[in-house]
Amino acid sequence: MALRTKNPNRQKTEAIESIKNDVKASSAFIFTEYRGLKVEQITELRKKLRENACTYKVVRNNFARIAFEDADIKDVDSWLTGPTALAMIAEDANLAAKTLFEYAKDAPALIIKGAVVDGEIYDAKQIEAFSKLPGKKDLIAMFMSTVNATTSKFVRTLQAIVDKGGAQGAAPAEAKAEAPASEEKAAEQPAESAPEAAPEA
């Protein structure tokens, strides 16, 4: 496939291939504008995102456009304007979104434009709402907590049944033991004589 850049050279080709590889390795992308951020701020943000399996990369818009076209990811051209940096996410997009919006509170120069998550397009408001939902790790923790609580309650209920049965278990046995003795006594008692027949008139 021919490159769609003016005067392509080795450096440009490598840059485009690098973005293509990042796109292929990622399940989600968050598009940001970093105009006004200091170098140390970008470095700090990269470090925070890296902790959540996310790469934060400053890209050339036309190079990124080629990479996304090759991956058949559409409707992102409007976000590829101005100074663009991509958060490329391999695992939980929710955590990366949380990190970006939290960082933007103290660094308003960071602008979140939109995102692609599992092939779906989200605008800035939608991705902000998405960032407020529990992440995968949070959901797993909530699920395990519920399972553990249910299991503990079930075990306690079983134990209560066992304890209750152990205290009353002797009573049925004693009742069964008494039953044959009662039957024997009943057998020993003579049957009542039948009433005499009335004399004929």
Coordinates of C-alpha atoms in Angstrom, one line a residue:
M1 CA 0.0 0.0 0.0
A2 CA 1.4 3.4 -1.0
L3 CA 2.1 5.9 1.7
R4 CA -0.2 9.0 1.6
T5 CA 2.3 11.5 2.9
K6 CA 4.4 14.0 1.0
N7 CA 7.9 12.9 0.3
P8 CA 7.8 9.8 2.5
N9 CA 11.2 8.8 3.9
R10 CA 12.5 6.1 6.2
Q11 CA 11.8 8.2 9.4
K12 CA 8.2 8.9 8.4
T13 CA 7.6 5.2 7.4
E14 CA 8.9 4.0 10.7
A15 CA 6.7 6.5 12.6
I16 CA 3.6 5.4 10.7
E17 CA 4.5 1.7 11.3
S18 CA 5.0 2.4 15.0
I19 CA 1.5 3.9 15.3
K20 CA 0.0 1.0 13.3
N21 CA 1.6 -1.5 15.7
D22 CA 0.3 0.4 18.7
V23 CA -3.2 0.5 17.2
K24 CA -3.2 -3.2 16.5
A25 CA -2.0 -4.0 20.1
S26 CA -4.7 -1.8 21.7
S27 CA -8.4 -2.4 22.4
A28 CA -9.2 1.3 23.1
F29 CA -7.9 4.8 22.3
I30 CA -8.5 8.1 24.0
F31 CA -7.7 11.2 21.9
T32 CA -6.4 14.2 23.8
E33 CA -5.0 17.6 23.1
Y34 CA -1.9 18.5 25.1
R35 CA -1.4 22.1 24.1
G36 CA -0.2 24.1 27.1
L37 CA 1.1 21.0 29.1
K38 CA 4.7 21.2 30.2
V39 CA 7.1 18.4 29.3
E40 CA 7.3 17.3 33.0
Q41 CA 3.4 17.1 33.1
I42 CA 3.3 14.9 30.0
T43 CA 6.0 12.7 31.6
E44 CA 4.1 12.5 34.8
L45 CA 0.8 11.6 33.0
R46 CA 2.6 8.9 30.9
K47 CA 3.9 7.3 34.2
K48 CA 0.4 7.3 35.7
L49 CA -1.2 5.8 32.5
R50 CA 1.6 3.2 32.2
E51 CA 0.5 1.8 35.6
N52 CA -2.8 0.9 33.9
A53 CA -1.3 -0.8 30.9
C54 CA -1.8 2.4 28.8
T55 CA 0.7 4.1 26.5
Y56 CA 0.5 7.8 26.0
K57 CA 2.0 8.9 22.8
V58 CA 2.3 12.3 21.0
V59 CA 1.5 11.6 17.3
R60 CA 1.5 13.4 14.0
N61 CA -2.2 13.7 12.9
N62 CA -1.7 12.6 9.3
F63 CA 0.4 9.6 10.4
A64 CA -2.3 8.6 13.0
R65 CA -5.0 9.0 10.3
I66 CA -3.2 6.5 8.1
A67 CA -2.8 4.1 10.9
F68 CA -6.5 4.2 11.9
E69 CA -7.6 3.9 8.2
D70 CA -5.5 0.8 7.9
A71 CA -7.2 -0.6 11.0
D72 CA -10.6 0.3 9.6
I73 CA -11.4 2.6 12.5
K74 CA -13.5 5.4 11.2
D75 CA -15.0 8.7 12.4
V76 CA -11.9 9.9 14.2
D77 CA -10.7 12.5 11.8
S78 CA -12.3 15.4 13.8
W79 CA -10.1 14.5 16.8
L80 CA -6.9 14.4 14.7
T81 CA -6.4 18.2 14.8
G82 CA -4.1 20.4 16.8
P83 CA -1.4 18.9 19.1
T84 CA -2.6 15.3 19.5
A85 CA -1.6 12.7 22.0
L86 CA -3.2 9.2 22.1
A87 CA -3.8 7.1 25.1
M88 CA -3.5 3.6 23.7
I89 CA -5.0 1.1 26.0
A90 CA -4.4 -2.7 26.1
E91 CA -6.6 -3.6 29.1
D92 CA -9.1 -1.6 31.1
A93 CA -10.1 1.6 29.2
N94 CA -12.1 2.7 32.3
L95 CA -9.0 3.1 34.4
A96 CA -7.2 5.1 31.7
A97 CA -10.2 7.4 31.3
K98 CA -10.3 7.9 35.1
T99 CA -6.6 8.8 35.2
L100 CA -7.0 11.3 32.3
F101 CA -10.0 13.1 33.7
E102 CA -8.5 13.1 37.2
Y103 CA -5.3 14.6 35.9
A104 CA -7.2 17.2 33.8
K105 CA -8.8 18.6 37.0
D106 CA -5.4 19.9 38.0
A107 CA -4.1 20.5 34.5
P108 CA -7.0 22.1 32.5
A109 CA -4.7 22.4 29.5
L110 CA -5.3 18.7 28.9
I111 CA -8.4 18.3 26.7
I112 CA -10.1 14.9 26.2
K113 CA -11.6 14.9 22.8
G114 CA -13.2 11.5 22.5
A115 CA -12.4 7.8 22.4
V116 CA -12.8 4.5 20.6
V117 CA -13.5 1.6 23.0
D118 CA -13.9 -1.9 21.5
G119 CA -14.7 -0.4 18.1
E120 CA -17.4 2.0 19.5
I121 CA -17.1 5.8 19.2
Y122 CA -17.6 7.9 22.3
D123 CA -17.5 11.7 22.4
A124 CA -15.9 13.7 25.3
K125 CA -19.1 13.7 27.5
Q126 CA -19.7 10.0 26.9
I127 CA -16.2 9.0 27.8
E128 CA -16.3 11.2 30.9
A129 CA -19.5 9.4 32.0
F130 CA -17.8 6.1 31.2
S131 CA -14.8 7.1 33.4
K132 CA -17.2 7.4 36.4
L133 CA -18.3 3.8 36.2
P134 CA -16.6 1.0 38.1
G135 CA -13.6 -0.5 36.3
K136 CA -13.1 -4.2 35.6
K137 CA -11.0 -4.7 38.8
D138 CA -13.7 -2.9 40.9
L139 CA -16.4 -5.0 39.4
I140 CA -14.5 -8.2 40.1
A141 CA -13.8 -7.1 43.6
M142 CA -17.5 -6.3 44.1
F143 CA -18.5 -9.7 42.7
M144 CA -16.0 -11.6 44.8
S145 CA -17.2 -9.7 47.9
T146 CA -20.8 -10.7 47.2
V147 CA -19.8 -14.3 46.5
N148 CA -17.8 -14.5 49.8
A149 CA -20.6 -13.0 51.8
T150 CA -23.2 -15.4 50.3
T151 CA -20.9 -18.4 50.9
S152 CA -20.2 -17.4 54.5
K153 CA -23.9 -17.0 55.1
F154 CA -24.6 -20.4 53.6
V155 CA -21.9 -22.1 55.7
R156 CA -23.3 -20.4 58.8
T157 CA -26.8 -21.6 58.0
L158 CA -25.6 -25.2 57.4
Q159 CA -23.7 -25.2 60.6
A160 CA -26.8 -23.9 62.5
I161 CA -28.8 -26.8 61.0
V162 CA -26.1 -29.3 62.0
D163 CA -26.0 -27.9 65.5
K164 CA -29.8 -28.0 65.9
G165 CA -30.0 -31.5 64.5
G166 CA -27.3 -32.7 66.9
A167 CA -29.1 -31.4 69.9
Q168 CA -32.4 -33.0 68.9
G169 CA -31.1 -36.1 67.1
A170 CA -31.4 -38.4 70.2
A171 CA -35.2 -37.7 70.6
P172 CA -36.3 -39.6 67.5
A173 CA -34.1 -42.6 68.4
E174 CA -35.6 -42.8 71.9
A175 CA -39.1 -42.6 70.5
K176 CA -38.3 -45.5 68.2
A177 CA -36.9 -47.5 71.0
E178 CA -40.0 -47.0 73.1
A179 CA -42.4 -48.0 70.4
P180 CA -41.6 -51.8 70.4
A181 CA -42.0 -51.9 74.2
S182 CA -45.4 -50.3 74.0
E183 CA -46.5 -52.8 71.4
E184 CA -45.3 -55.7 73.6
K185 CA -47.4 -54.4 76.6
A186 CA -50.4 -54.1 74.4
A187 CA -50.0 -57.7 73.2
E188 CA -49.8 -59.0 76.7
Q189 CA -53.1 -57.5 77.8
P190 CA -56.0 -60.0 77.4
A191 CA -58.6 -59.0 74.9
E192 CA -62.0 -58.0 76.4
S193 CA -64.6 -60.6 76.3
A194 CA -67.3 -60.1 73.8
P195 CA -70.8 -59.2 75.2
E196 CA -73.2 -62.0 75.7
A197 CA -75.9 -62.4 73.2
A198 CA -79.3 -61.2 74.3
P199 CA -81.8 -64.0 75.2
E200 CA -84.4 -64.7 72.6
A201 CA -87.8 -63.5 73.3

